[in-house]
Tab-separated table of C-alpha atoms in Angstrom:
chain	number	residue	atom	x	y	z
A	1	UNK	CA	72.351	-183.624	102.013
A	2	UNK	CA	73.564	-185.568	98.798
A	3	UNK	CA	75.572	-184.445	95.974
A	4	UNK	CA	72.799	-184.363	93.829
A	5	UNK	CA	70.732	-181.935	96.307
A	6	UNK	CA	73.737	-179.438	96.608
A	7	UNK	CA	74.614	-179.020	92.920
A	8	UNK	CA	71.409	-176.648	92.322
A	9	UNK	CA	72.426	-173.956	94.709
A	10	UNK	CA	75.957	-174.057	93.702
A	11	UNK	CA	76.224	-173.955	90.258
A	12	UNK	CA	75.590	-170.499	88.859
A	13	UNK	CA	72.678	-169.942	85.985
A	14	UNK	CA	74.674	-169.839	82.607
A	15	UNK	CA	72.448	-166.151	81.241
A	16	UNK	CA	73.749	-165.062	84.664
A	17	UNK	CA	76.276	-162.293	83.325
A	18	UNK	CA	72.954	-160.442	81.476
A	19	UNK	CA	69.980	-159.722	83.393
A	20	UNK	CA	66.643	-158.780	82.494
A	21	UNK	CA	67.717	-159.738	78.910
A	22	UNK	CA	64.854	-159.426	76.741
A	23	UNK	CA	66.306	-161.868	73.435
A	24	UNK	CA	68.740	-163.702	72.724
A	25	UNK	CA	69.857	-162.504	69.087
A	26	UNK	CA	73.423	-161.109	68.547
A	27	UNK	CA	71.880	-157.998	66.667
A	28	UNK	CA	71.163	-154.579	67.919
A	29	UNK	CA	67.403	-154.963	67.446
A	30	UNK	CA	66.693	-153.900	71.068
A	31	UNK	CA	67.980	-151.782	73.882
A	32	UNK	CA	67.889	-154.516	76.817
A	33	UNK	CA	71.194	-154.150	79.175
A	34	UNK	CA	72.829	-157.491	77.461
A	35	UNK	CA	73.098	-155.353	74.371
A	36	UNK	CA	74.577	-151.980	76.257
A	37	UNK	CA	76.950	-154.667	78.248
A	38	UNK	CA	78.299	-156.162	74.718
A	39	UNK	CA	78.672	-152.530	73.490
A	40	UNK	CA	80.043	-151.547	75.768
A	41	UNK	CA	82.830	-154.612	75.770
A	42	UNK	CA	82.795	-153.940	71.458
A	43	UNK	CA	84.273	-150.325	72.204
A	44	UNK	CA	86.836	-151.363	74.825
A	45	UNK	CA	88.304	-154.053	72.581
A	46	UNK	CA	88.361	-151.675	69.420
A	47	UNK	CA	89.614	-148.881	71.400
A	48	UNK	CA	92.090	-151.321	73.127
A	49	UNK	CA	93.038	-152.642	69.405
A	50	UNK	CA	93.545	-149.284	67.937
A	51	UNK	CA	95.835	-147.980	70.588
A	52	UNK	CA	98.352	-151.232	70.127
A	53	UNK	CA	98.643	-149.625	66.000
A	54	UNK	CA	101.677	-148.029	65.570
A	55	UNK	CA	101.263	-144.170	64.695
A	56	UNK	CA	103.576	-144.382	61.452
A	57	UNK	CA	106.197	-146.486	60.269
A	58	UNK	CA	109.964	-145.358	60.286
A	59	UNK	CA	110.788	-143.140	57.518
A	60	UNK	CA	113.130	-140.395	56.537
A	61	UNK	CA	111.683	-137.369	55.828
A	62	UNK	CA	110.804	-137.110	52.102
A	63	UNK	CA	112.364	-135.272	49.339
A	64	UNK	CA	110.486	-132.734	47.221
A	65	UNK	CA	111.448	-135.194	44.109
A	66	UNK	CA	109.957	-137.817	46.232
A	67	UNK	CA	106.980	-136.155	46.660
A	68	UNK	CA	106.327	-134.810	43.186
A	69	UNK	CA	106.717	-138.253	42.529
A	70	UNK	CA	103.718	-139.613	44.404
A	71	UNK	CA	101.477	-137.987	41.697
A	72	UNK	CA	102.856	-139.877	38.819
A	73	UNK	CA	102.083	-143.441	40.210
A	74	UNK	CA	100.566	-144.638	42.897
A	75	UNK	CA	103.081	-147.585	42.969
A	76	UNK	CA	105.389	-145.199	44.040
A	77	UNK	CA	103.430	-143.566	46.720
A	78	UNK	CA	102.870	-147.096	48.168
A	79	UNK	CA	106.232	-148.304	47.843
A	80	UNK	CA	107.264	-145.175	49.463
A	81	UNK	CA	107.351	-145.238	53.568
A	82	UNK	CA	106.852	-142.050	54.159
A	83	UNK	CA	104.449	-141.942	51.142
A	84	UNK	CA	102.169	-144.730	52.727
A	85	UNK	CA	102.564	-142.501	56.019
A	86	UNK	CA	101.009	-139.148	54.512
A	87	UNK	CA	98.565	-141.201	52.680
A	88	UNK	CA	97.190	-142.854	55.777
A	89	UNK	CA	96.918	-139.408	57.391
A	90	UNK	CA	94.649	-138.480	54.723
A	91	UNK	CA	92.794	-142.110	54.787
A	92	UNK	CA	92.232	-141.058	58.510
A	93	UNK	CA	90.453	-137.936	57.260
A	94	UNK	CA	87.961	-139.965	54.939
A	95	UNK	CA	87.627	-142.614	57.645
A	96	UNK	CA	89.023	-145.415	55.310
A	97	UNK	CA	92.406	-146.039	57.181
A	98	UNK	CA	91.512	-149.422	57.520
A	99	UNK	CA	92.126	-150.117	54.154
A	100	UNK	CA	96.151	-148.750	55.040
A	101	UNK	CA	96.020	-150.692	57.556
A	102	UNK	CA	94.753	-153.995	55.929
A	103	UNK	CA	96.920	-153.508	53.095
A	104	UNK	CA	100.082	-153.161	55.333
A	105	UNK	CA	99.168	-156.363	57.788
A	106	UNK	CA	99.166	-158.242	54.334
A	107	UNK	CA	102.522	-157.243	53.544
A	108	UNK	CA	103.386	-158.123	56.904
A	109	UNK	CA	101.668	-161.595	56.903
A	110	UNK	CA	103.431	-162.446	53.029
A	111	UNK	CA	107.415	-161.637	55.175
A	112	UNK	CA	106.681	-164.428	57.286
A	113	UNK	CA	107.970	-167.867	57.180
A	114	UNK	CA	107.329	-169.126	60.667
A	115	UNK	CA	103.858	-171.549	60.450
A	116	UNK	CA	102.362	-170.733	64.023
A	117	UNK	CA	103.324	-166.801	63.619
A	118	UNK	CA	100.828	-167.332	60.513
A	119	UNK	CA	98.596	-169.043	61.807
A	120	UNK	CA	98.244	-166.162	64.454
A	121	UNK	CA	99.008	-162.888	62.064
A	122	UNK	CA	95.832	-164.525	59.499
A	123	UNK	CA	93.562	-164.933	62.414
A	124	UNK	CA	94.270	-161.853	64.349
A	125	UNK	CA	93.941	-160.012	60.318
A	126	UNK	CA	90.730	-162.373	59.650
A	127	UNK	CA	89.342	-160.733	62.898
A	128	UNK	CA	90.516	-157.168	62.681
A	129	UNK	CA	89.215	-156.646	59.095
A	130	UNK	CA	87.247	-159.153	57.328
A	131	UNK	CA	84.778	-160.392	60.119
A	132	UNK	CA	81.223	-158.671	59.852
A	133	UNK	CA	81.889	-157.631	63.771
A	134	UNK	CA	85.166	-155.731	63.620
A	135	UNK	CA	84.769	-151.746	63.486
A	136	UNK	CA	87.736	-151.860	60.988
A	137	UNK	CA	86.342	-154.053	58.450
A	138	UNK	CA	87.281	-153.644	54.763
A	139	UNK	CA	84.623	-153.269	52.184
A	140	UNK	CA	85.393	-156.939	50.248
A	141	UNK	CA	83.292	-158.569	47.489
A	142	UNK	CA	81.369	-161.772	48.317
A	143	UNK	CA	83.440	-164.149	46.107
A	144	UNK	CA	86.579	-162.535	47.552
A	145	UNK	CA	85.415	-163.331	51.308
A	146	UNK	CA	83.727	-166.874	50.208
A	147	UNK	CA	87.610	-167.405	49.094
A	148	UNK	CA	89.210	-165.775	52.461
A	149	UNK	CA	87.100	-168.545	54.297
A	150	UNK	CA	88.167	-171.398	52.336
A	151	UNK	CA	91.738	-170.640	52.906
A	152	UNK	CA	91.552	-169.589	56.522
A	153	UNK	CA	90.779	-173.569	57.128
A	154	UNK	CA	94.988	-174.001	56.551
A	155	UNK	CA	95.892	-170.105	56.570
A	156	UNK	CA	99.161	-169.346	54.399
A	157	UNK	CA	101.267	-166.141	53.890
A	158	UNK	CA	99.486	-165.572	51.273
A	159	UNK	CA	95.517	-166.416	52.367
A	160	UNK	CA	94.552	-162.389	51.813
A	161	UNK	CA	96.212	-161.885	48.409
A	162	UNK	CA	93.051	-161.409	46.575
A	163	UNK	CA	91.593	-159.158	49.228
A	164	UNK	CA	95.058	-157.267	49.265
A	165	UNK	CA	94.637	-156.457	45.663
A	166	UNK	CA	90.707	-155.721	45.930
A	167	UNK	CA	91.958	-152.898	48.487
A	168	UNK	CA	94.808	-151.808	46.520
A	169	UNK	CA	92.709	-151.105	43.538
A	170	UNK	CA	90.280	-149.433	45.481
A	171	UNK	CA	92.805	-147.126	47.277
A	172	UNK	CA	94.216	-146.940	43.805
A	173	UNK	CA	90.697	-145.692	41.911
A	174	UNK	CA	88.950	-144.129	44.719
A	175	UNK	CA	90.809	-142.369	47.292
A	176	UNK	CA	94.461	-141.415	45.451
A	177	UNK	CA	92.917	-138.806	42.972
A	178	UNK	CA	91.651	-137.271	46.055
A	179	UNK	CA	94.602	-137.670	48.226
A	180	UNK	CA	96.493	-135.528	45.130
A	181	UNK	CA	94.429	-132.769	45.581
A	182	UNK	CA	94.205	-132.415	49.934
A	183	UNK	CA	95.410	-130.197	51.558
A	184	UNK	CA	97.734	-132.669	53.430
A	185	UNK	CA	99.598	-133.630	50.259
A	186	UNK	CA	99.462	-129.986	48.549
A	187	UNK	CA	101.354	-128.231	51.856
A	188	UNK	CA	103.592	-130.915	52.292
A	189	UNK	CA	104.649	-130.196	48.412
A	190	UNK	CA	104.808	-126.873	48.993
A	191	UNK	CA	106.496	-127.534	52.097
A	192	UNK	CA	109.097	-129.800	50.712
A	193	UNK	CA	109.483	-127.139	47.517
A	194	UNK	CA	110.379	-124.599	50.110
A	195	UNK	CA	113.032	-126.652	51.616
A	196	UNK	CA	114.527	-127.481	48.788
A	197	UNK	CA	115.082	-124.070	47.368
A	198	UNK	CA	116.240	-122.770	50.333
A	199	UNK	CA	118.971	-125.581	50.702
């Protein structure tokens, strides 16, 4: 039997890993089992990607002149640790903690000097919350994104600047006046108040 003969019956059919699939499309248009099998693998990687994010960040527990301060600027909730911390909790209400979570991989991305680490951080950022697949992608305009793409060609510390801003304003107009009246923010005033008295 000659090389040629054997190669057939050896080499393994490329659609192999999705039987019975009934297209070929990358949409959810159908319920054939390649579909349920790249569901399926979609929720393992985001629930595999959410468990590696840190709860919080490190922060001292805020004082009730810290916290009174959060409702004149929301500069200073954002430049505030534990601020960003409570205001994530309440993102996580409104199912918009992605934005938090964009916003603070930016800041991450702009501290780094080292040109493969940023190379990585844009990619892993480009993946995580601007590409149409991720579960945690941020709501961007299209000349924003068409800019994103241009830059992720040679990604910089700097590639989601724009996008950073976009989400800060929209944090900044559309979630903070309702963050300042939750109940997360009012009892940890009130909380905070107490402490302070009794002290």
């Amino acid at each position: 039997m000659s090389r040629h003969e054997a190669s057939p019956t050896t080499v393994q059919p490329a659609s192999n890993h999705r039987p019975n699939a009934c297209c070929f499309c990358w949409c959810c248009c159908c319920s054939c089992s390649w579909n349920e099998d790249r569901e399926r693998a979609w929720r393992a990687s985001r629930e595999t990607k959410l468990e590696t994010i840190p709860n919080c960040e490190a922060c001292t527990k805020p004082t009730a002149e810290e916290v009174r301060g959060w409702a004149q600027s929301f500069d200073k909730l954002m430049k505030s640790p534990a601020g960003r911390n409570v205001f994530r909790e309440f993102l996580r209400t409104e199912y918009s903690e992605e934005n938090m979570l964009f916003w603070l991989a930016c800041e991450e991305l702009k501290s780094e000097c080292n040109k493969h680490t940023i190379d990585e951080k844009a990619r892993t950022i480009y993946e995580d919350y601007i590409s149409i697949l991720s579960p945690k992608e941020v709501s961007l305009d299209s000349r924003v994104r068409e800019v994103i793409n241009r830059k992720m060609q040679e990604p910089s510390s700097h590639t989601f600047d724009d996008a950073q801003l976009q989400i800060y304003t929209l944090m900044h107009r559309d979630s903070y006046p309702r963050f300042l009246n939750s109940a997360i923010y009012k009892s940890l005033l009130q909380s905070v108040s107490r402490s302070s008295s009794e002290s």
